[in-house]
Coordinates of C-alpha atoms and ligand atoms in Angstrom, one line a residue:
M20 CA -21.2 -45.0 21.6
K21 CA -19.1 -46.9 18.9
K22 CA -22.4 -47.2 16.9
I23 CA -23.3 -43.3 17.0
L24 CA -19.7 -42.7 16.0
V25 CA -19.8 -44.8 13.0
A26 CA -23.2 -43.3 11.9
M27 CA -21.8 -40.1 12.1
M28 CA -18.7 -41.0 10.1
I29 CA -20.9 -41.9 7.5
M30 CA -23.0 -39.0 7.2
I31 CA -19.5 -37.1 7.0
M32 CA -18.7 -39.4 4.0
M33 CA -21.7 -38.7 2.4
C34 CA -21.9 -35.1 2.8
S35 CA -18.5 -34.9 1.4
F36 CA -19.2 -37.0 -1.5
A37 CA -22.1 -35.0 -2.3
F38 CA -20.0 -32.0 -2.1
A39 CA -17.2 -33.3 -4.3
G40 CA -20.0 -34.4 -6.7
G41 CA -21.8 -30.8 -7.0
A42 CA -18.1 -28.9 -7.1
S43 CA -17.2 -31.3 -10.2
E44 CA -20.3 -30.6 -11.8
T45 CA -19.7 -26.7 -11.5
A46 CA -16.3 -27.5 -13.1
T47 CA -17.9 -29.6 -16.0
T48 CA -20.2 -26.6 -17.3
E49 CA -17.3 -24.4 -17.0
A50 CA -15.0 -26.2 -19.0
T51 CA -17.6 -27.0 -21.7
T52 CA -18.2 -23.0 -22.0
E53 CA -14.5 -22.6 -22.3
T54 CA -12.5 -25.0 -24.4
A55 CA -13.9 -28.5 -24.1
T56 CA -10.5 -30.0 -23.5
A57 CA -9.4 -27.8 -20.8
A58 CA -8.7 -29.1 -17.1
P59 CA -10.9 -27.6 -14.7
V60 CA -9.3 -25.0 -12.3
R61 CA -9.7 -25.2 -8.9
N62 CA -11.0 -21.6 -7.5
A63 CA -8.3 -21.7 -5.0
D64 CA -5.6 -21.7 -8.1
K65 CA -7.2 -19.0 -9.9
P66 CA -5.6 -15.6 -10.4
V67 CA -6.4 -13.2 -7.9
V68 CA -5.2 -9.4 -8.4
F69 CA -6.0 -6.9 -5.6
Y70 CA -6.0 -3.4 -6.5
N71 CA -6.1 0.3 -5.2
R72 CA -6.8 -0.8 -1.6
Q73 CA -3.5 -3.0 -0.7
P74 CA -3.9 -6.0 2.0
S75 CA -3.0 -4.2 5.1
D76 CA -3.6 -3.6 8.7
P77 CA -5.4 -0.5 9.1
V78 CA -3.6 0.5 12.0
S79 CA -0.2 -0.2 11.4
G80 CA -0.3 -0.1 7.9
E81 CA 1.8 -3.5 7.4
I82 CA 1.3 -5.5 4.5
D83 CA -0.8 -8.5 4.8
M84 CA 1.6 -11.4 3.2
E85 CA -0.4 -14.0 4.5
T86 CA -3.3 -12.6 2.1
M87 CA -0.9 -12.0 -0.6
N88 CA 0.8 -15.3 -0.5
W89 CA -2.6 -16.9 -0.9
N90 CA -1.3 -18.7 -3.9
D91 CA 1.1 -18.0 -6.7
S92 CA -0.9 -16.2 -8.8
T93 CA -1.6 -13.5 -6.1
F94 CA -0.7 -9.9 -6.8
Y95 CA -1.3 -6.4 -6.0
V96 CA -1.5 -3.7 -8.5
G97 CA -1.4 0.0 -7.3
F98 CA 1.1 2.9 -7.3
D99 CA 3.9 4.1 -5.4
A100 CA 1.8 5.5 -2.3
A101 CA 5.1 6.7 -0.5
G102 CA 6.7 8.2 -3.7
G103 CA 3.3 9.9 -4.2
G104 CA 3.1 11.4 -1.0
A105 CA 6.5 13.0 -1.6
V106 CA 5.3 14.2 -4.9
Q107 CA 2.3 15.7 -3.4
G108 CA 4.5 17.8 -0.6
Q109 CA 6.9 18.5 -3.5
L110 CA 4.2 20.4 -5.4
I111 CA 2.9 22.3 -2.7
V112 CA 6.7 23.5 -1.9
D113 CA 7.4 24.5 -5.1
Y114 CA 4.2 26.6 -5.1
L115 CA 5.0 28.5 -1.9
A116 CA 8.4 28.8 -3.3
T117 CA 7.3 31.0 -6.1
A118 CA 4.4 33.1 -4.1
D119 CA 4.2 36.0 -3.1
P120 CA 4.3 36.1 1.0
A121 CA 2.0 39.6 1.0
V122 CA -0.6 38.0 -1.3
I123 CA -0.5 34.2 0.3
D124 CA -0.6 35.4 3.9
R125 CA -3.8 36.5 4.2
N126 CA -4.1 38.2 7.9
G127 CA -0.2 39.0 7.4
D128 CA 0.9 37.2 10.7
G129 CA 3.8 35.7 9.1
I130 CA 2.2 32.3 9.4
I131 CA 0.9 30.2 6.7
G132 CA -2.2 28.6 8.0
Y133 CA -3.4 25.3 6.5
V134 CA -6.2 22.7 6.8
L135 CA -6.0 19.1 5.8
C136 CA -8.4 16.8 4.4
I137 CA -7.0 13.5 5.5
G138 CA -9.7 10.8 3.7
D139 CA -9.2 7.4 5.4
V140 CA -6.8 6.9 8.2
G141 CA -6.9 3.4 7.9
H142 CA -5.6 3.4 4.2
N143 CA -2.0 3.4 3.4
D144 CA -2.6 5.7 0.3
S145 CA -4.0 8.3 2.6
R146 CA -1.5 7.9 5.4
A147 CA 1.3 8.3 2.7
R148 CA -0.1 11.5 1.7
T149 CA -0.6 13.1 5.3
E150 CA 3.3 12.1 5.9
G151 CA 4.5 13.7 2.4
I152 CA 2.5 17.0 3.1
R153 CA 3.5 17.1 6.7
K154 CA 7.3 16.5 6.1
A155 CA 7.2 18.9 3.1
L156 CA 6.0 21.4 5.3
G157 CA 7.8 20.6 8.8
T158 CA 4.8 19.7 10.6
W159 CA 5.3 16.0 10.8
N160 CA 5.4 15.0 14.4
G161 CA 5.9 11.0 13.6
T162 CA 2.6 10.4 13.2
T163 CA -0.2 10.2 10.5
D164 CA -2.9 10.9 13.3
P165 CA -5.4 13.8 13.0
G166 CA -4.1 16.5 15.3
D167 CA -0.8 15.3 16.0
V168 CA 1.5 17.7 14.2
K169 CA 4.2 20.3 15.0
E170 CA 5.0 23.9 13.8
G171 CA 6.7 23.6 10.5
S172 CA 8.4 26.3 8.3
A173 CA 8.5 26.6 4.5
N174 CA 10.3 29.1 1.9
V175 CA 7.7 31.5 0.2
G176 CA 8.9 33.3 -2.5
G177 CA 12.6 33.8 -0.5
T178 CA 11.1 34.0 2.8
T179 CA 11.2 31.5 5.6
M180 CA 7.8 31.4 7.2
R181 CA 6.0 29.7 9.7
V182 CA 3.6 26.9 8.8
V183 CA 0.6 25.7 11.2
E184 CA -1.9 22.9 10.2
L185 CA -4.9 24.2 11.8
E186 CA -6.6 21.4 11.5
G187 CA -6.4 17.9 10.1
R188 CA -9.7 15.4 9.5
A189 CA -10.6 12.1 8.5
M190 CA -13.5 12.9 6.3
T191 CA -15.8 10.0 7.2
G192 CA -19.6 10.1 5.7
T193 CA -22.6 10.4 8.0
D194 CA -22.9 6.6 6.7
G195 CA -19.6 5.8 7.9
S196 CA -17.8 5.8 4.3
T197 CA -14.4 7.6 4.2
W198 CA -12.8 9.8 1.4
N199 CA -16.5 11.3 1.7
A200 CA -16.5 14.8 -0.6
N201 CA -19.7 16.1 1.4
A202 CA -18.1 15.5 4.6
A203 CA -15.0 17.8 3.2
T204 CA -17.9 20.2 2.0
D205 CA -19.2 20.3 5.9
A206 CA -15.9 20.5 7.1
M207 CA -14.5 23.4 4.7
S208 CA -17.8 25.5 5.4
G209 CA -17.0 25.1 9.1
W210 CA -13.3 25.5 8.8
A211 CA -14.0 29.0 6.9
T212 CA -16.3 30.2 9.7
R213 CA -13.9 29.1 12.4
F214 CA -10.6 30.1 11.1
G215 CA -11.5 32.8 8.8
N216 CA -8.6 34.2 7.2
Q217 CA -5.8 32.2 9.1
I218 CA -6.8 29.8 6.3
D219 CA -3.9 30.3 3.8
M220 CA -4.1 27.3 2.1
V221 CA -6.3 23.7 1.7
V222 CA -4.9 20.4 1.1
S223 CA -6.6 17.3 0.6
N224 CA -5.6 13.8 0.3
N225 CA -7.8 13.4 -2.7
D226 CA -9.8 15.4 -5.4
G227 CA -13.0 14.6 -4.6
M228 CA -12.6 16.0 -1.1
A229 CA -10.8 18.7 -2.7
M230 CA -13.4 19.3 -5.3
G231 CA -15.9 18.9 -2.1
C232 CA -13.9 21.6 0.0
L233 CA -14.6 24.0 -3.2
Q234 CA -18.3 23.6 -3.0
A235 CA -18.9 25.2 0.5
S236 CA -20.5 28.3 0.0
N237 CA -18.1 30.2 2.1
Y238 CA -14.9 28.8 0.4
P239 CA -12.1 31.9 0.9
A240 CA -12.3 32.7 -2.9
G241 CA -8.5 32.7 -4.3
V242 CA -7.3 30.2 -1.5
P243 CA -4.8 27.9 -2.9
I244 CA -6.0 24.2 -2.9
F245 CA -4.3 20.9 -3.6
G246 CA -5.6 17.4 -4.2
Y247 CA -4.7 14.2 -5.5
D248 CA -5.9 11.6 -8.3
A249 CA -6.1 13.9 -11.4
N250 CA -9.7 13.3 -12.0
A251 CA -11.2 14.8 -14.9
D252 CA -13.0 17.3 -13.0
A253 CA -10.0 18.1 -11.2
I254 CA -7.9 18.9 -14.1
E255 CA -10.4 21.1 -15.6
A256 CA -10.6 22.8 -12.4
I257 CA -6.7 23.5 -12.7
G258 CA -7.4 24.9 -16.2
A259 CA -9.8 27.2 -14.8
G260 CA -8.0 28.3 -12.2
T261 CA -9.9 27.2 -9.1
L262 CA -7.7 24.0 -8.1
T263 CA -4.1 24.7 -7.5
G264 CA -3.1 21.5 -8.2
T265 CA -2.9 17.8 -7.8
V266 CA -1.1 14.4 -8.1
S267 CA -1.6 11.8 -11.2
Q268 CA -1.4 8.4 -9.7
N269 CA -1.3 7.1 -13.3
V270 CA -5.0 5.6 -13.6
D271 CA -4.1 4.4 -17.0
A272 CA -1.0 2.1 -16.1
Q273 CA -3.1 0.9 -12.9
A274 CA -6.0 -0.4 -14.8
A275 CA -4.3 -1.8 -17.7
G276 CA -1.9 -3.0 -15.5
T277 CA -4.5 -5.0 -13.2
L278 CA -5.6 -6.4 -16.4
Q279 CA -2.1 -7.5 -17.9
V280 CA -1.3 -9.0 -15.0
L281 CA -4.3 -11.1 -14.8
R282 CA -4.3 -12.0 -18.7
N283 CA -0.7 -13.1 -18.0
L284 CA -1.8 -15.4 -15.5
L285 CA -4.6 -16.6 -17.5
D286 CA -2.4 -17.2 -20.4
G287 CA -0.2 -19.5 -18.4
L288 CA 2.7 -17.0 -17.7
T289 CA 4.9 -17.6 -15.0
G290 CA 7.5 -15.8 -12.5
E291 CA 8.7 -12.7 -13.8
D292 CA 6.7 -12.9 -17.0
V293 CA 3.5 -12.2 -15.0
Y294 CA 4.7 -8.7 -14.1
T295 CA 6.9 -7.8 -17.2
V296 CA 5.3 -9.0 -20.2
G297 CA 2.9 -6.5 -21.8
I298 CA 4.2 -4.1 -19.0
T299 CA 7.8 -3.5 -18.9
E300 CA 8.2 -5.2 -22.5
P301 CA 5.8 -5.9 -25.2
D302 CA 3.7 -9.3 -25.1
Q303 CA 2.9 -11.6 -28.2
Y304 CA 0.2 -9.2 -29.5
G305 CA 2.2 -6.4 -29.4
N306 CA 0.5 -4.6 -26.1
K307 CA 3.1 -2.9 -23.3
I308 CA 2.1 -0.4 -20.9
S309 CA 3.9 3.0 -22.1
A310 CA 4.4 4.5 -18.6
E311 CA 6.9 3.1 -16.1
M312 CA 5.8 0.4 -13.4
V313 CA 8.0 -1.1 -10.7
Y314 CA 7.7 -4.7 -9.5
V315 CA 8.5 -4.7 -5.6
P316 CA 8.9 -8.5 -5.0
E317 CA 8.9 -8.4 -1.0
T318 CA 4.9 -7.6 -1.4
K319 CA 4.2 -8.8 -4.8
A320 CA 3.3 -5.6 -5.7
L321 CA 3.4 -3.7 -9.3
L322 CA 3.3 0.2 -8.8
A323 CA 2.7 3.0 -11.4
Q324 CA 4.7 6.3 -10.4
N325 CA 2.9 9.6 -9.7
T326 CA 3.5 13.0 -11.2
G327 CA 2.6 16.3 -10.0
V328 CA 0.0 18.6 -12.2
N329 CA -0.7 22.1 -11.9
A330 CA -1.0 25.4 -14.1
S331 CA 1.8 24.6 -16.2
N332 CA 1.3 20.8 -17.5
W333 CA -2.2 20.0 -16.6
Q334 CA -3.6 19.8 -20.7
Q335 CA -1.3 16.4 -20.6
Y336 CA -3.8 14.8 -18.4
T337 CA -7.2 15.8 -19.9
E338 CA -9.8 13.5 -19.9
G339 CA -9.7 10.3 -22.7
T340 CA -5.7 10.2 -22.7
R341 CA -5.5 6.7 -22.7
D342 CA -2.3 4.6 -23.5
A343 CA -2.0 4.0 -27.2
G344 CA 0.5 0.9 -26.1
I345 CA -2.3 -1.3 -25.7
S346 CA -4.0 -2.4 -28.6
Q347 CA -6.6 -5.5 -29.3
S348 CA -5.0 -8.6 -28.3
S349 CA -6.3 -12.1 -29.9
A350 CA -6.0 -14.3 -26.8
P351 CA -9.2 -16.1 -25.8
T352 CA -11.8 -14.4 -23.9
K353 CA -11.4 -14.7 -20.0
R354 CA -14.1 -14.1 -17.3
V355 CA -13.5 -11.7 -14.3
L356 CA -15.3 -10.7 -11.2
L357 CA -14.0 -7.3 -10.3
T358 CA -15.4 -5.5 -6.9
V359 CA -15.3 -1.8 -6.4
Y360 CA -15.5 -1.0 -2.6
N361 CA -17.7 2.1 -3.2
S362 CA -19.8 3.1 -6.2
A363 CA -19.5 6.6 -5.0
D364 CA -15.8 6.9 -4.8
N365 CA -15.1 9.7 -6.9
F366 CA -11.5 8.4 -8.2
L367 CA -12.7 4.8 -8.7
S368 CA -15.9 6.0 -10.5
S369 CA -15.0 8.8 -12.6
S370 CA -11.3 7.5 -13.1
Y371 CA -10.3 3.8 -12.7
V372 CA -13.8 1.9 -13.9
P373 CA -13.8 4.2 -17.2
A374 CA -10.3 3.0 -17.6
L375 CA -10.9 -0.5 -16.8
R376 CA -13.6 -0.3 -19.2
Y377 CA -11.8 0.8 -22.1
Y378 CA -8.4 -1.6 -21.6
A379 CA -10.6 -4.8 -20.8
P380 CA -11.8 -5.4 -24.2
L381 CA -8.6 -4.9 -25.8
L382 CA -7.4 -7.4 -23.6
N383 CA -10.2 -9.8 -24.1
I384 CA -11.2 -9.8 -20.7
E385 CA -15.0 -9.8 -19.8
L386 CA -15.3 -8.0 -16.6
N387 CA -18.5 -8.6 -14.3
I388 CA -18.0 -5.3 -12.1
V389 CA -19.7 -5.7 -8.9
Q390 CA -19.8 -2.3 -6.4
G391 CA -20.4 -1.9 -2.8
D392 CA -21.3 0.8 -0.3
G393 CA -17.7 2.0 1.1
Q394 CA -19.1 1.4 4.5
N395 CA -20.1 -2.5 4.8
E396 CA -17.8 -5.4 3.7
G397 CA -21.2 -7.2 2.9
S398 CA -21.9 -4.7 0.1
C399 CA -18.9 -6.1 -1.9
L400 CA -18.6 -9.8 -0.6
D401 CA -22.4 -10.6 -1.2
R402 CA -21.7 -10.1 -4.4
F403 CA -18.6 -12.1 -4.6
T404 CA -20.4 -15.2 -5.3
N405 CA -20.8 -17.8 -8.2
V406 CA -17.0 -18.1 -8.3
G407 CA -16.7 -20.9 -10.4
N408 CA -18.2 -18.8 -13.0
Y409 CA -15.1 -16.7 -13.5
D410 CA -11.5 -17.2 -14.5
A411 CA -10.2 -14.8 -12.4
F412 CA -10.5 -12.0 -9.6
A413 CA -9.9 -8.6 -8.8
I414 CA -10.5 -7.3 -5.5
N415 CA -11.1 -3.8 -4.0
M416 CA -12.0 -4.0 -0.6
V417 CA -14.1 -2.2 1.7
R418 CA -11.6 -2.3 4.9
T419 CA -8.1 -3.5 3.8
N420 CA -7.9 -6.3 6.0
S421 CA -10.8 -8.2 4.6
G422 CA -8.7 -10.1 2.2
P423 CA -9.1 -13.4 3.9
D424 CA -12.9 -13.2 3.8
Y425 CA -12.8 -12.9 0.0
L426 CA -10.1 -15.5 -0.5
E427 CA -12.4 -18.1 1.9
R428 CA -14.6 -17.9 -0.8
L429 CA -12.4 -19.3 -3.3
R430 CA -11.2 -21.9 -1.0
Y431 CA -13.1 -24.9 -2.6
Ligands
LIG505 C1 -7.5 8.0 -4.3 C2 -9.1 8.2 -3.5 C3 -9.6 7.0 -3.2 C4 -9.0 5.9 -2.7 C5 -10.1 4.6 -3.0 C6 -7.0 6.4 -3.4 O1 -5.9 5.8 -4.1 O2 -6.6 8.4 -4.4 O3 -9.5 9.2 -4.1 O4 -10.8 7.3 -2.4 O5 -7.7 5.5 -3.1 O6 -9.5 3.4 -2.2
LIG506 CA1 -1.6 33.7 7.5

């Protein structure tokens, strides 16, 4: 027995020596490609920024602080989700306040009937918008569940009218992906048939699904419709009068913020400097994000602010409006592995990724972007490999509670 134990111990020791050898080998190669003198950085100590999908419990929404406290260089960069929900609600309420009851109430029953595209019931952004909309319209029943609503009321052109959520739906695609625009087209066409002229308004928790609704061949022409994100096609649709309003979550501030936080960490900044330098105050290269960003220390989150967009101000949000506050840095080039949960996501592919591609070269960050399918974590995770080749990581998870699966790969 003793002999077996000793043999096992020797084997374990040999294995760990072999492992240590392998690890330091990668580190040496890395050191030579970077600066010959730089001490090798352990993967576990490298900067990690989660973005767009905040590490959280998909059911309760509670922030996953274990993930956020992975190391001192772990942060979340996103936008003020709760504030955004309120902005979207206000945008709708403002619209109704100036609407003509005789026009908007299509069947003249004195009720404003609306349908709601929810998106992803397990995503804090989606939940915050459902809450913001329902609270503004008085249909909030204390939960973001589809169908759990009460009758509300709103000021419509000076008259108080009843408001009813005819149906709210999550919009999961046939492939299991969330925020699915095709599912919204199908839902809209079903709603138009089922509810007919009871539908006075369509509300969507993102632009992709709103544009999906407008694609329905039986979309009731002229019925006001609201989205969220301020994607280029949605802004254009506001200009053309087909979309009524959207909310900008300030993608430029978020993309530049994600990269600037990584840049700061890679430049060795610590403490407050990580989320202020180049963000609320100029960095040594003269870069500073122009839009306001707020840091929430409890959740290590740097958040952009939202603004409502409608017929009165859409011109300010047309494509290509990049932040002039970010100009070329001369910091040493660093390599970042970045995941995108779903290559087919409208917001990420048409707004966020183009913004990243614009700002990364300015901050001398070489991005390797890997994209998933929006349903299986493996579609991203399987490409979250060769981590020793990168200086830092930016993570957008398929499921908001998958943080530990990514961090596990950085453990050694
Ligand atoms: C956007 C959605 C997008 C989602 C992806 C949200 O912030 O508004 O359009 O589908 O992020 O995680
Ligand atoms: Ca009506």
